[in-house]
CSV table of C-alpha atoms in Angstrom, one decimal:
chain,number,residue,atom,x,y,z
A,18,MET,CA,130.2,-87.5,131.5
A,19,THR,CA,133.5,-87.2,129.6
A,20,PRO,CA,135.0,-83.7,130.1
A,21,SER,CA,135.5,-81.6,126.9
A,22,PRO,CA,139.0,-82.0,125.6
A,23,LEU,CA,141.3,-79.1,126.3
A,24,PRO,CA,141.7,-76.7,123.4
A,25,ARG,CA,145.3,-77.4,122.3
A,26,SER,CA,145.5,-76.1,118.7
A,27,LEU,CA,147.2,-72.7,118.5
A,28,HIS,CA,144.7,-70.2,116.9
A,29,VAL,CA,146.7,-67.0,117.2
A,30,THR,CA,149.6,-65.5,119.1
A,31,LEU,CA,149.3,-62.0,120.5
A,32,ASP,CA,152.7,-60.5,120.8
A,33,ALA,CA,152.5,-56.7,121.0
A,34,HIS,CA,153.5,-56.5,124.7
A,35,LYS,CA,157.2,-55.7,125.5
A,36,GLY,CA,158.2,-58.1,128.3
A,37,PRO,CA,156.2,-60.4,130.5
A,38,VAL,CA,152.4,-60.5,130.3
A,39,ASN,CA,151.0,-60.9,133.9
A,40,VAL,CA,147.3,-61.2,133.3
A,41,ALA,CA,144.7,-61.9,130.6
A,42,ARG,CA,140.9,-61.6,131.1
A,43,TYR,CA,138.0,-62.4,128.9
A,44,SER,CA,135.2,-59.9,128.4
A,45,LYS,CA,131.9,-60.8,129.9
A,46,GLY,CA,129.1,-62.5,127.9
A,47,ASN,CA,130.0,-64.3,124.7
A,48,ALA,CA,133.6,-63.0,124.9
A,49,LYS,CA,135.2,-62.3,121.6
A,50,TYR,CA,137.6,-59.9,123.4
A,51,ILE,CA,140.3,-60.1,126.0
A,52,LEU,CA,142.3,-57.5,128.0
A,53,THR,CA,145.9,-58.2,128.8
A,54,GLY,CA,148.2,-56.4,131.2
A,55,GLY,CA,152.0,-56.5,131.3
A,56,GLN,CA,155.4,-55.4,132.5
A,57,ASP,CA,155.4,-52.7,129.8
A,58,ARG,CA,152.8,-50.7,131.8
A,59,THR,CA,150.1,-51.1,129.1
A,60,VAL,CA,146.7,-52.8,129.0
A,61,ARG,CA,145.8,-54.1,125.6
A,62,LEU,CA,142.4,-55.0,124.1
A,63,TRP,CA,142.3,-57.8,121.5
A,64,ASN,CA,139.9,-59.6,119.3
A,65,THR,CA,140.6,-63.3,120.0
A,66,SER,CA,139.0,-64.4,116.7
A,67,THR,CA,141.2,-62.3,114.4
A,68,GLY,CA,144.1,-61.6,116.7
A,69,ALA,CA,143.7,-57.9,116.0
A,70,GLU,CA,144.9,-55.4,118.7
A,71,ILE,CA,142.0,-53.0,119.1
A,72,LYS,CA,143.2,-50.5,121.7
A,73,VAL,CA,146.1,-49.7,124.0
A,74,PHE,CA,145.4,-48.2,127.4
A,75,ALA,CA,148.5,-46.4,128.7
A,76,ALA,CA,148.4,-44.4,131.9
A,77,HIS,CA,150.2,-46.7,134.4
A,78,GLY,CA,153.7,-45.7,135.5
A,79,TYR,CA,154.6,-49.3,136.7
A,80,GLU,CA,153.9,-52.9,135.6
A,81,ILE,CA,150.3,-54.1,135.6
A,82,LEU,CA,149.6,-57.2,137.7
A,83,THR,CA,145.8,-57.5,137.7
A,84,LEU,CA,142.7,-56.7,135.8
A,85,SER,CA,138.9,-57.0,136.2
A,86,VAL,CA,136.2,-56.4,133.6
A,87,ALA,CA,132.8,-55.0,134.6
A,88,HIS,CA,129.6,-57.0,133.7
A,89,ASP,CA,128.6,-54.7,130.9
A,90,ASN,CA,132.2,-54.6,129.4
A,91,ALA,CA,132.0,-50.7,129.4
A,92,LYS,CA,134.7,-50.3,132.0
A,93,PHE,CA,137.5,-52.2,133.7
A,94,VAL,CA,139.9,-51.8,136.5
A,95,SER,CA,143.7,-52.4,136.5
A,96,ALA,CA,146.4,-52.2,139.1
A,97,GLY,CA,150.0,-53.2,139.8
A,98,GLY,CA,153.2,-51.4,140.8
A,99,ASP,CA,151.5,-47.9,141.0
A,100,ARG,CA,149.8,-48.9,144.3
A,101,SER,CA,146.6,-47.4,142.9
A,102,VAL,CA,143.6,-48.9,141.2
A,103,PHE,CA,142.8,-47.3,137.8
A,104,LEU,CA,139.2,-47.3,136.6
A,105,TRP,CA,138.9,-47.1,132.8
A,106,ASP,CA,136.2,-46.2,130.3
A,107,VAL,CA,136.6,-48.7,127.4
A,108,ALA,CA,135.0,-46.5,124.7
A,109,THR,CA,137.2,-43.4,125.4
A,110,GLY,CA,140.3,-45.3,126.5
A,111,THR,CA,140.8,-42.9,129.5
A,112,THR,CA,141.0,-43.4,133.2
A,113,VAL,CA,137.8,-42.2,135.0
A,114,ARG,CA,139.2,-42.6,138.5
A,115,ARG,CA,142.3,-43.6,140.5
A,116,LEU,CA,141.8,-45.1,143.8
A,117,SER,CA,144.8,-44.6,146.2
A,118,GLY,CA,145.4,-45.9,149.7
A,119,HIS,CA,147.5,-49.0,149.4
A,120,MET,CA,151.1,-48.9,150.6
A,121,GLY,CA,152.5,-51.5,148.2
A,122,LYS,CA,151.9,-53.1,144.8
A,123,VAL,CA,148.3,-54.2,144.1
A,124,HIS,CA,148.2,-57.9,143.1
A,125,ALA,CA,144.4,-58.4,142.8
A,126,VAL,CA,141.4,-56.4,141.8
A,127,GLU,CA,137.8,-57.6,141.3
A,128,PHE,CA,134.4,-56.0,140.7
A,129,ASN,CA,131.3,-57.1,142.4
A,130,GLU,CA,128.4,-58.3,140.3
A,131,ASP,CA,127.0,-54.9,139.3
A,132,ALA,CA,130.4,-53.2,139.2
A,133,SER,CA,129.4,-50.7,142.0
A,134,VAL,CA,132.2,-51.9,144.3
A,135,VAL,CA,135.8,-52.9,143.6
A,136,ALA,CA,138.0,-54.9,145.9
A,137,SER,CA,141.8,-54.6,145.8
A,138,GLY,CA,144.5,-56.8,147.5
A,139,SER,CA,148.0,-55.6,148.0
A,140,TYR,CA,151.6,-56.4,149.1
A,141,ASP,CA,150.6,-54.3,152.1
A,142,ALA,CA,148.5,-57.3,153.3
A,143,THR,CA,145.2,-55.4,153.2
A,144,VAL,CA,142.1,-55.7,151.1
A,145,ARG,CA,140.4,-52.4,150.4
A,146,LEU,CA,136.8,-52.0,149.2
A,147,TRP,CA,135.9,-49.0,147.1
A,148,ASP,CA,132.4,-47.7,146.4
A,149,LEU,CA,132.4,-46.5,142.8
A,150,ARG,CA,129.1,-44.6,143.2
A,151,ALA,CA,130.3,-42.5,146.2
A,152,GLN,CA,132.0,-39.2,145.8
A,153,THR,CA,134.6,-40.1,148.4
A,154,ARG,CA,137.9,-41.4,147.2
A,155,GLN,CA,138.5,-43.2,150.4
A,156,ALA,CA,138.1,-47.0,150.8
A,157,ILE,CA,134.7,-47.8,152.4
A,158,GLN,CA,136.2,-50.8,154.2
A,159,VAL,CA,139.7,-52.2,154.9
A,160,LEU,CA,140.2,-55.9,155.6
A,161,GLU,CA,143.4,-56.3,157.6
A,162,GLU,CA,143.4,-60.0,158.6
A,163,ALA,CA,146.1,-61.2,156.1
A,164,ARG,CA,149.7,-61.3,157.4
A,165,ASP,CA,151.4,-61.2,153.9
A,166,THR,CA,150.7,-60.2,150.3
A,167,VAL,CA,147.1,-60.6,149.2
A,168,GLN,CA,147.4,-62.3,145.8
A,169,SER,CA,143.8,-63.2,144.9
A,170,ILE,CA,140.2,-61.9,145.5
A,171,HIS,CA,136.8,-63.1,144.5
A,172,ILE,CA,133.6,-61.3,145.3
A,173,GLY,CA,130.5,-63.5,145.4
A,174,PRO,CA,126.9,-62.6,146.1
A,175,ALA,CA,127.4,-62.6,149.8
A,176,THR,CA,131.1,-63.3,150.4
A,177,ILE,CA,134.6,-62.0,149.6
A,178,VAL,CA,137.2,-64.7,149.3
A,179,THR,CA,140.9,-63.8,149.5
A,180,GLY,CA,144.1,-65.8,149.1
A,181,SER,CA,147.4,-64.6,150.7
A,182,VAL,CA,151.0,-65.5,150.7
A,183,ASP,CA,150.6,-66.3,154.4
A,184,GLY,CA,149.0,-69.6,153.4
A,185,TYR,CA,145.4,-68.7,154.2
A,186,VAL,CA,142.2,-68.5,152.2
A,187,ARG,CA,139.9,-66.2,154.0
A,188,THR,CA,136.1,-66.1,153.4
A,189,TYR,CA,134.3,-63.0,154.6
A,190,ASP,CA,130.6,-63.6,154.9
A,191,LEU,CA,129.2,-60.1,154.5
A,192,ARG,CA,125.6,-60.9,155.6
A,193,LYS,CA,126.6,-62.6,158.8
A,194,GLY,CA,129.7,-60.5,159.4
A,195,GLU,CA,131.7,-63.6,159.9
A,196,LEU,CA,135.2,-64.6,158.8
A,197,ARG,CA,136.4,-68.2,158.1
A,198,SER,CA,140.1,-68.8,157.6
A,199,ASP,CA,141.3,-72.0,155.8
A,200,PHE,CA,145.0,-72.7,156.4
A,201,ILE,CA,146.4,-74.2,153.2
A,202,GLY,CA,149.9,-74.2,154.5
A,203,HIS,CA,151.7,-72.8,151.4
A,204,PRO,CA,151.7,-69.4,149.8
A,205,VAL,CA,148.3,-68.9,148.0
A,206,THR,CA,148.5,-67.3,144.5
A,207,SER,CA,145.0,-67.8,143.2
A,208,VAL,CA,141.5,-68.7,144.4
A,209,VAL,CA,138.8,-69.5,141.9
A,210,PRO,CA,135.3,-70.4,143.3
A,211,THR,CA,132.9,-72.6,141.3
A,212,GLN,CA,129.8,-70.8,140.0
A,213,ASP,CA,127.6,-72.2,142.8
A,214,HIS,CA,130.1,-71.0,145.4
A,215,GLN,CA,130.1,-74.4,147.1
A,216,THR,CA,133.8,-75.1,146.4
A,217,TYR,CA,136.9,-73.3,145.3
A,218,LEU,CA,140.2,-74.0,143.6
A,219,VAL,CA,143.3,-72.8,145.3
A,220,THR,CA,146.7,-72.6,143.6
A,221,THR,CA,149.8,-72.7,145.9
A,222,LEU,CA,153.5,-72.5,145.6
A,223,ASP,CA,154.1,-76.1,146.4
A,224,SER,CA,153.2,-77.4,142.9
A,225,HIS,CA,149.7,-78.3,144.0
A,226,ILE,CA,146.2,-77.1,143.2
A,227,ARG,CA,143.5,-78.0,145.8
A,228,LEU,CA,139.7,-78.2,145.5
A,229,MET,CA,138.2,-77.1,148.9
A,230,ASP,CA,134.7,-77.1,150.3
A,231,MET,CA,133.8,-73.5,150.8
A,232,SER,CA,131.5,-74.0,153.8
A,233,THR,CA,133.7,-76.4,155.8
A,234,GLY,CA,137.3,-75.8,154.5
A,235,LYS,CA,137.6,-79.5,153.9
A,236,LEU,CA,140.0,-80.7,151.2
A,237,LEU,CA,138.0,-82.5,148.4
A,238,ASN,CA,140.7,-83.1,145.8
A,239,ASP,CA,144.4,-82.4,145.1
A,240,PHE,CA,145.9,-81.9,141.6
A,241,SER,CA,149.6,-82.2,141.0
A,242,GLY,CA,152.3,-83.0,138.3
A,243,HIS,CA,153.0,-79.4,137.2
A,244,VAL,CA,155.9,-77.2,138.5
A,245,ASN,CA,154.8,-74.1,140.4
A,246,THR,CA,157.1,-73.0,143.3
A,247,ALA,CA,158.1,-69.4,142.6
A,248,TYR,CA,155.6,-67.5,140.4
A,249,ARG,CA,151.9,-66.8,140.3
A,250,CYS,CA,150.5,-69.4,137.8
A,251,ARG,CA,146.8,-68.9,138.0
A,252,GLY,CA,144.8,-72.2,137.8
A,253,CYS,CA,141.2,-72.3,136.6
A,254,PHE,CA,138.3,-74.5,135.8
A,255,GLY,CA,137.8,-75.9,132.3
A,256,HIS,CA,134.5,-75.9,130.4
A,257,ALA,CA,131.5,-76.7,132.6
A,258,GLU,CA,133.8,-77.0,135.6
A,259,ALA,CA,134.6,-80.7,134.6
A,260,THR,CA,138.3,-80.1,134.5
A,261,VAL,CA,141.1,-78.1,136.2
A,262,ILE,CA,143.6,-76.3,134.1
A,263,CYS,CA,146.9,-74.6,135.0
A,264,GLY,CA,150.0,-73.4,133.2
A,265,ASP,CA,153.3,-74.0,134.9
A,266,GLU,CA,156.8,-72.6,135.2
A,267,LYS,CA,158.1,-74.8,132.4
A,268,GLY,CA,155.6,-73.3,129.9
A,269,MET,CA,153.3,-76.4,129.9
A,270,VAL,CA,149.5,-76.4,130.3
A,271,TRP,CA,148.2,-79.2,132.5
A,272,VAL,CA,144.7,-80.5,132.7
A,273,TRP,CA,143.1,-82.8,135.3
A,274,ASP,CA,139.8,-84.5,135.6
A,275,LEU,CA,137.9,-82.7,138.4
A,276,MET,CA,136.5,-85.9,139.9
A,277,ASP,CA,139.5,-88.3,140.0
A,278,ALA,CA,142.3,-85.7,139.8
A,279,LYS,CA,144.0,-87.7,137.1
A,280,VAL,CA,146.2,-85.8,134.6
A,281,LEU,CA,144.4,-86.0,131.2
A,282,PRO,CA,146.6,-86.8,128.2
A,283,PRO,CA,149.0,-85.9,126.9
A,284,ASN,CA,151.1,-86.5,130.0
A,285,PRO,CA,153.5,-84.7,130.2
A,286,PRO,CA,151.8,-82.0,128.1
A,287,PRO,CA,153.6,-80.2,125.3
A,288,LYS,CA,155.5,-77.0,125.9
A,289,ASN,CA,153.3,-74.1,124.9
A,290,HIS,CA,155.4,-71.1,126.0
A,291,TYR,CA,159.2,-70.9,126.6
A,292,LYS,CA,158.9,-69.1,129.9
A,293,VAL,CA,156.5,-69.4,132.9
A,294,ILE,CA,152.8,-69.3,132.1
A,295,THR,CA,151.4,-66.6,134.4
A,296,TRP,CA,147.7,-66.8,133.6
A,297,THR,CA,145.3,-69.3,132.2
A,298,GLU,CA,141.7,-68.5,131.6
A,299,HIS,CA,139.1,-70.7,129.9
A,300,HIS,CA,136.5,-69.0,127.7
A,301,PRO,CA,133.4,-68.3,129.8
A,302,THR,CA,130.9,-70.1,127.5
A,303,ASP,CA,132.8,-71.8,124.6
A,304,ALA,CA,134.2,-75.3,125.3
A,305,ASN,CA,136.6,-74.8,122.5
A,306,GLU,CA,138.7,-71.8,123.5
A,307,LEU,CA,141.3,-71.0,126.2
A,308,ILE,CA,143.9,-68.3,126.6
A,309,THR,CA,147.4,-68.4,128.2
A,310,ALA,CA,149.6,-65.5,129.1
A,311,SER,CA,153.4,-65.8,129.7
A,312,ALA,CA,156.5,-64.1,130.9
A,313,ASP,CA,157.8,-64.8,127.3
A,314,GLY,CA,155.8,-61.7,126.3
A,315,THR,CA,153.0,-63.5,124.4
A,316,VAL,CA,149.4,-64.4,124.9
A,317,LYS,CA,148.2,-67.4,123.0
A,318,VAL,CA,144.6,-68.2,122.0
A,319,TRP,CA,144.0,-72.0,121.9
A,320,ARG,CA,141.1,-73.7,120.1
A,321,ASN,CA,139.7,-77.1,119.8
A,322,THR,CA,139.4,-77.4,116.0
A,323,GLU,CA,137.7,-80.8,115.9
A,324,ASN,CA,134.7,-79.4,117.7
A,325,MET,CA,134.3,-76.1,116.0
């Protein structure tokens, strides 16, 4: 099976943020909308088809570093320099809750499947779990195994996977009450599991992305060619998990074949942004769309026009 070609035709540029954009997330389902968060302390909701800005969410006092969208798209969480997690109601544009307890910047937030629990990872090296149905404002659990900033979190059906600057990916098995630590050896900035939770993609600050076996911690593949040594440049899977995609510090978007780890053409890829690409996310269902966010203050929507 030949992987779908990477969407490389610029469809629209979203440039309302003032300063770097740190995160861009698709809405759930058929995803015509994205949320972006930036240095300018705002979260913005956009229509990717028209490029229209629909709403600005402004309550943060510091930069926004992370976002997660609930399964029904009715709410989302955002966090960053405030050290608190903000829970938002999309319809009203207001914060419903603020979850405080971290002692440093919050770099990662993620909902569980039914959006009853939020996990947050921080510069304080902890992961905190918050029960959104409970009246209490305290974290229901604190995971303190990391020795440095927690940069990435994923909540699966029975596991929580975290990536930390201490060079470890930690998998907490909630049913068995077990922890497995995979030592990657370089600061981990993002961890993205496959949908079947058999493997995960880990991006590290040594200009490598690795595909790891989730149950054994064995290295399955290694992707390189891009430049990523200083910033969080989130890597992700392409359509149908047949490719690996990552933006780099030179503003290029790289794509590799998942099976043989070869860079797919063009190699080297064109420059898509004039500063570091902080976030890359493929459309959840459409093979022909991809978004990139950059420190140059823009988010770009890429399409594959031949297949449309």
